[in-house]
Amino acid sequence: MRVLGIETSCDETGVAIYDDGRGSGAGLLAHRLYSQIDMHADYGGVVPELASRDHIRKLVPLVREVMAEAGCEPADIDGIAYTAGPGLAGALLTGALMARALAYAWGVPAVPVHHMEGHLLAPLLEPEPPAFPFVALLVSGGHTQLMRVDGIGRYELLGESIDDAAGEAFDKVAKMLGLNYPGGPEVSRRAQQGRDDAFAFPRPMLDRPGLDFSFSGLKTAVLTAREQTADYPEKVADICASFEAAAVDTLIRKCIRALKQTGLKRIVLAGGVSANRRLRADMAAALRGMGGQAFYPAPAFCTDNGAMIAFAGCQRLRAGETVGLGVSVRARWPM
Ligand code: KG4
Ligand code: ZN
């Protein structure tokens, strides 16, 4: 089955074709990503109306490009998957309408995909995918969730952030320090030149049982540190390193707790923050002692992309899921 996937939930236009008739790691026939980050950077964050307009400009050219690269004609496509939420409503609608229109024109089913399920399944695109069951840490700009995953569509929420998402905390800290949008990669880059023990930032909720997270207190601690540090502009790298250490430490310790609680040994990390280098290195060190194994999407598929949507849509179509001619998207949508 060959599925065209379309992702437009935020500021990246992603289009890809996935074929599940090939071996592990070989199913992705073509993918294209157009990032609007440079456009939004001037505003310090995503401007929803501009995002929608730019998706509209890019969708048709990107669909043409992946079809050509995969050597596909419309008759070769068995279904069209699109991100139906959560995300920016206007941006979601551009992709949903494109998918629905192409599916109608080509006489194939359309299938809505939950954006976070896309992230969650992205590591399954890799040549050595994790076997079920596993624990998953979903860390993006909008979500921080720990899940127990027993199979496709069999997800149990173990814990989540009660306030800011981890990526959101990186973005807000970057903004406080006058760094570029999106904050995660920039904070991480600066952190490499700083000392991670320069500031004693809190590791929120580690002293309490359970698997929920909280990042707003950590964010406030960074703001206080900035205000109370006389030579603050010279300390930006130290603040970044200390913040990153606190955020990563919190994430890892909850992951280890989730593995112990479930008795599982495999953990999947996905979503934009899973690209973080320190998170990957420290996670590997934490797992070493307990015989655990971590799985990640390829770096290009940690952040938003069309490949994860084509893959997740293919699984949904195999399970017999399709939608009628109506188009609906959900800005908020629990998984
Ligand atoms: O998954 P994603 O592309 O979009 C959402 O679904 O939200 O994640 C974007 C988030 C942003 O908050 C960005 O700052 C963060 O992921 N991010 C990172 C890194 N790369 C992206 N955070 C920390 N370290 C990184 N290297
Ligand atoms: Zn995302």
XYZ file of C-alpha atoms and ligand atoms in Angstrom:
362
model
C 0.000 0.000 0.000
C 1.351 3.418 -1.003
C 0.245 6.409 1.022
C 0.847 10.092 0.412
C 1.183 11.954 3.734
C 0.634 15.668 4.299
C 1.660 17.589 7.435
C 0.683 21.251 7.952
C -0.111 21.542 11.676
C 2.286 24.380 12.429
C 5.198 25.994 10.597
C 6.517 23.144 8.430
C 4.960 21.892 5.208
C 5.819 18.185 4.984
C 4.861 15.811 2.171
C 5.989 12.190 1.767
C 5.127 8.855 0.169
C 5.381 5.640 2.205
C 5.102 2.112 0.803
C 4.529 -0.639 3.381
C 5.375 -3.395 0.905
C 9.089 -2.851 1.434
C 11.360 -4.011 4.257
C 12.059 -2.159 7.494
C 13.605 1.217 6.836
C 13.008 1.020 3.068
C 9.368 2.105 2.824
C 9.901 5.823 2.492
C 9.917 6.497 -1.258
C 10.243 10.286 -1.123
C 9.828 13.152 1.292
C 10.019 16.926 1.181
C 9.977 19.487 3.944
C 9.592 23.202 3.617
C 10.253 25.101 6.843
C 8.703 28.527 7.427
C 10.980 29.171 10.404
C 12.876 32.065 8.778
C 9.620 33.875 8.056
C 8.286 33.489 11.614
C 11.664 34.237 13.251
C 11.149 37.946 12.482
C 8.085 37.850 14.767
C 9.657 35.725 17.540
C 7.077 32.954 17.061
C 4.607 31.417 14.620
C 2.055 33.824 13.098
C -0.932 31.549 12.321
C -2.320 33.474 9.346
C 1.083 33.674 7.647
C 1.606 29.962 8.295
C -1.658 29.031 6.527
C -0.900 31.208 3.519
C 2.571 29.756 3.139
C 1.300 26.157 3.369
C -1.115 26.949 0.537
C 1.744 28.282 -1.599
C 3.937 25.234 -0.993
C 1.568 22.248 -0.968
C 1.046 21.702 -4.700
C 4.743 22.086 -5.638
C 5.799 19.708 -2.843
C 3.199 17.082 -3.829
C 4.465 17.299 -7.430
C 8.067 16.904 -6.271
C 7.498 13.804 -4.121
C 5.362 12.162 -6.812
C 8.160 12.730 -9.343
C 10.909 11.551 -6.980
C 8.985 8.395 -6.053
C 8.189 7.780 -9.743
C 4.478 7.656 -8.867
C 1.428 8.454 -10.967
C -1.873 9.157 -9.190
C -2.932 5.565 -9.989
C -0.012 4.295 -7.846
C -1.332 5.968 -4.688
C -3.687 3.954 -2.465
C -4.612 6.583 0.104
C -3.897 10.071 1.367
C -3.127 10.786 5.012
C -3.198 14.227 6.564
C -2.611 15.720 9.991
C -6.078 16.502 11.365
C -4.847 17.908 14.695
C -3.776 19.056 17.166
C -2.296 22.254 15.769
C -3.219 25.639 14.315
C -6.746 25.339 12.916
C -6.124 27.366 9.745
C -2.854 25.597 9.006
C -4.434 22.177 9.573
C -7.270 23.054 7.195
C -4.898 23.766 4.299
C -3.425 20.250 4.481
C -6.762 18.578 5.207
C -8.425 20.240 2.213
C -5.525 19.405 -0.097
C -5.597 15.770 1.051
C -9.373 15.497 0.768
C -9.419 17.099 -2.693
C -6.609 14.865 -4.031
C -8.261 11.764 -2.546
C -11.543 12.669 -4.262
C -9.858 13.417 -7.581
C -7.778 10.220 -7.498
C -10.612 8.037 -6.197
C -8.767 6.834 -3.085
C -9.559 7.067 0.647
C -8.443 9.952 2.837
C -7.379 9.272 6.406
C -6.945 11.769 9.242
C -3.880 11.302 11.475
C -3.229 12.556 14.996
C -0.048 14.638 14.866
C 1.346 13.105 18.066
C 0.692 9.584 16.809
C 2.806 10.588 13.814
C 5.655 11.628 16.144
C 5.193 8.503 18.250
C 5.499 6.157 15.264
C 8.359 8.028 13.513
C 11.040 5.692 15.008
C 9.287 2.800 13.209
C 10.518 4.274 9.911
C 14.070 3.321 10.898
C 15.898 0.183 9.659
C 15.907 -1.287 13.201
C 12.561 -0.254 14.666
C 11.652 -0.929 18.310
C 9.461 -3.974 18.984
C 6.232 -3.500 20.951
C 5.647 -2.970 23.838
C 7.707 0.103 24.722
C 7.530 3.308 26.716
C 7.439 6.494 24.638
C 8.428 9.997 25.646
C 6.764 12.510 23.319
C 8.480 15.863 23.672
C 7.500 18.627 21.294
C 6.599 22.300 21.380
C 3.036 21.487 22.432
C 3.275 18.179 24.310
C 5.274 16.357 26.950
C 3.789 12.916 27.473
C 4.884 9.499 28.661
C 2.977 6.626 27.069
C 2.919 2.892 27.299
C 2.671 1.608 23.714
C 1.473 -1.972 23.193
C 0.859 -1.715 19.447
C -0.467 0.628 16.763
C -3.402 2.498 18.320
C -2.857 0.869 21.713
C -1.587 3.762 23.792
C -1.896 4.324 27.525
C -1.043 7.748 28.912
C 1.285 7.334 31.906
C 1.991 10.989 32.617
C 2.159 14.426 31.029
C 3.057 18.033 31.695
C 0.575 19.836 33.886
C 1.655 23.191 32.418
C 4.242 24.047 29.712
C 5.548 21.447 27.274
C 9.316 20.852 27.351
C 9.829 22.417 23.899
C 7.711 25.390 24.932
C 10.008 25.885 27.958
C 13.061 25.877 25.641
C 11.303 28.392 23.371
C 10.275 30.686 26.240
C 13.720 30.593 27.846
C 15.249 31.486 24.474
C 12.882 34.446 24.178
C 13.781 35.642 27.710
C 17.458 35.549 26.772
C 16.931 37.333 23.447
C 17.788 34.236 21.379
C 16.282 33.278 18.064
C 13.097 31.291 17.454
C 12.771 28.288 17.659
C 14.517 28.250 20.992
C 15.406 24.585 21.448
C 18.260 24.305 18.960
C 19.570 27.770 19.896
C 19.532 27.160 23.685
C 21.205 23.818 23.061
C 23.900 25.420 20.899
C 24.655 28.117 23.494
C 24.636 25.525 26.290
C 27.695 23.872 24.768
C 29.779 26.934 25.704
C 28.389 27.182 29.247
C 28.735 25.502 32.629
C 25.774 23.371 33.580
C 26.415 23.821 37.318
C 26.599 27.622 37.171
C 22.970 27.992 38.279
C 21.094 25.594 40.574
C 17.798 25.359 38.705
C 14.975 23.188 40.111
C 14.092 19.689 38.827
C 10.315 20.120 39.172
C 8.130 17.271 40.505
C 10.958 14.788 40.982
C 10.288 14.686 44.708
C 6.686 13.605 44.099
C 5.528 10.160 43.019
C 3.952 9.731 39.596
C 4.941 10.469 36.028
C 3.636 13.993 35.442
C 5.913 16.889 34.541
C 5.907 20.615 35.213
C 8.140 23.122 33.453
C 6.680 26.510 34.354
C 8.577 26.739 37.677
C 11.848 26.036 35.905
C 11.041 28.742 33.382
C 10.319 31.231 36.205
C 13.618 30.257 37.893
C 15.440 31.160 34.673
C 13.677 34.525 34.554
C 14.651 35.210 38.173
C 18.262 34.218 37.460
C 18.365 36.598 34.505
C 17.010 39.450 36.617
C 19.339 38.820 39.551
C 22.521 38.313 37.558
C 24.264 41.656 37.203
C 26.515 40.580 34.317
C 23.672 38.538 32.749
C 24.537 39.066 29.061
C 27.886 37.388 29.752
C 26.152 34.504 31.501
C 23.756 33.500 28.712
C 25.697 30.314 27.915
C 25.805 29.342 31.617
C 22.052 29.954 31.983
C 21.371 27.869 28.849
C 23.590 25.010 30.053
C 22.078 24.993 33.551
C 18.520 25.182 32.190
C 19.135 22.434 29.636
C 20.669 20.205 32.338
C 17.629 20.714 34.602
C 15.085 20.087 31.806
C 16.902 17.018 30.466
C 17.493 15.606 33.946
C 13.780 15.908 34.729
C 12.785 14.180 31.484
C 15.263 11.332 31.923
C 14.466 10.593 35.540
C 10.748 10.329 34.722
C 11.540 8.025 31.790
C 13.565 5.737 34.039
C 10.736 5.780 36.571
C 8.268 4.833 33.795
C 10.485 1.945 32.667
C 10.747 0.638 36.220
C 7.013 1.039 36.791
C 6.059 -0.835 33.607
C 8.909 -3.346 33.753
C 9.779 -2.505 30.134
C 13.315 -2.037 28.778
C 12.701 -0.140 25.533
C 12.074 3.589 25.367
C 11.199 5.599 22.267
C 11.873 9.339 22.219
C 10.123 11.440 19.608
C 9.074 15.034 18.858
C 11.263 18.103 18.352
C 13.043 17.975 21.715
C 14.178 14.383 21.047
C 16.727 15.946 18.668
C 18.478 17.414 21.734
C 22.042 16.132 21.941
C 22.334 16.266 25.700
C 19.067 14.370 26.117
C 20.370 11.586 23.863
C 23.770 11.364 25.552
C 22.443 11.468 29.115
C 19.663 9.001 28.286
C 22.205 6.523 26.923
C 24.225 6.853 30.144
C 21.136 6.424 32.346
C 20.020 3.296 30.450
C 23.404 1.631 30.475
C 23.162 0.482 34.076
C 19.709 -1.052 33.671
C 20.084 -2.815 30.321
C 17.635 -0.467 28.640
C 17.609 0.637 25.020
C 16.560 3.967 23.504
C 15.112 4.440 20.005
C 14.876 7.716 18.091
C 13.583 8.886 14.737
C 16.267 9.987 12.264
C 17.173 13.623 13.092
C 15.139 14.915 10.126
C 12.039 13.150 11.468
C 12.271 14.316 15.109
C 10.616 17.618 14.244
C 7.468 17.922 12.126
C 7.521 16.085 8.787
C 5.313 14.372 6.223
C 7.006 10.952 6.490
C 5.580 10.239 9.945
C 2.103 11.161 8.733
C 2.359 8.930 5.633
C 3.550 6.062 7.868
C 0.868 6.512 10.565
C -1.807 6.971 7.861
C -0.720 3.737 6.211
C -1.226 1.862 9.509
C -4.651 3.468 9.945
C -5.695 2.594 6.382
C -4.546 -1.008 6.917
C -6.847 -1.031 9.961
C -9.718 0.010 7.666
C -10.039 3.612 8.786
C -11.125 6.301 6.320
C -13.309 9.393 6.396
C -16.152 10.582 4.187
C -16.185 13.685 2.045
C -16.489 16.094 4.984
C -13.331 17.773 6.224
C -12.819 18.503 9.885
C -9.737 19.322 11.894
C -9.204 19.632 15.651
C -6.934 22.318 17.088
C -7.098 20.423 20.417
C -7.284 16.666 20.380
C -6.248 14.259 23.134
C -4.576 11.138 21.728
O 7.775 18.308 17.103
P 8.010 19.736 16.752
O 8.741 20.052 15.487
O 6.686 20.524 16.678
C 5.618 20.352 17.547
O 4.831 19.398 17.328
O 5.568 21.138 18.503
O 8.793 20.348 18.013
C 9.216 21.668 18.024
C 9.838 21.934 19.383
C 10.178 23.392 19.592
O 9.728 23.794 20.872
C 11.702 23.409 19.519
O 12.286 24.445 20.283
C 12.036 22.050 20.082
O 11.053 21.189 19.545
N 13.371 21.586 19.667
C 14.396 21.355 20.520
C 15.511 20.974 19.734
N 15.119 20.976 18.418
C 13.811 21.337 18.398
N 14.467 21.455 21.861
C 15.646 21.172 22.454
N 16.757 20.816 21.767
C 16.744 20.703 20.424
N 17.847 20.344 19.752
Zn 5.159 18.119 16.061
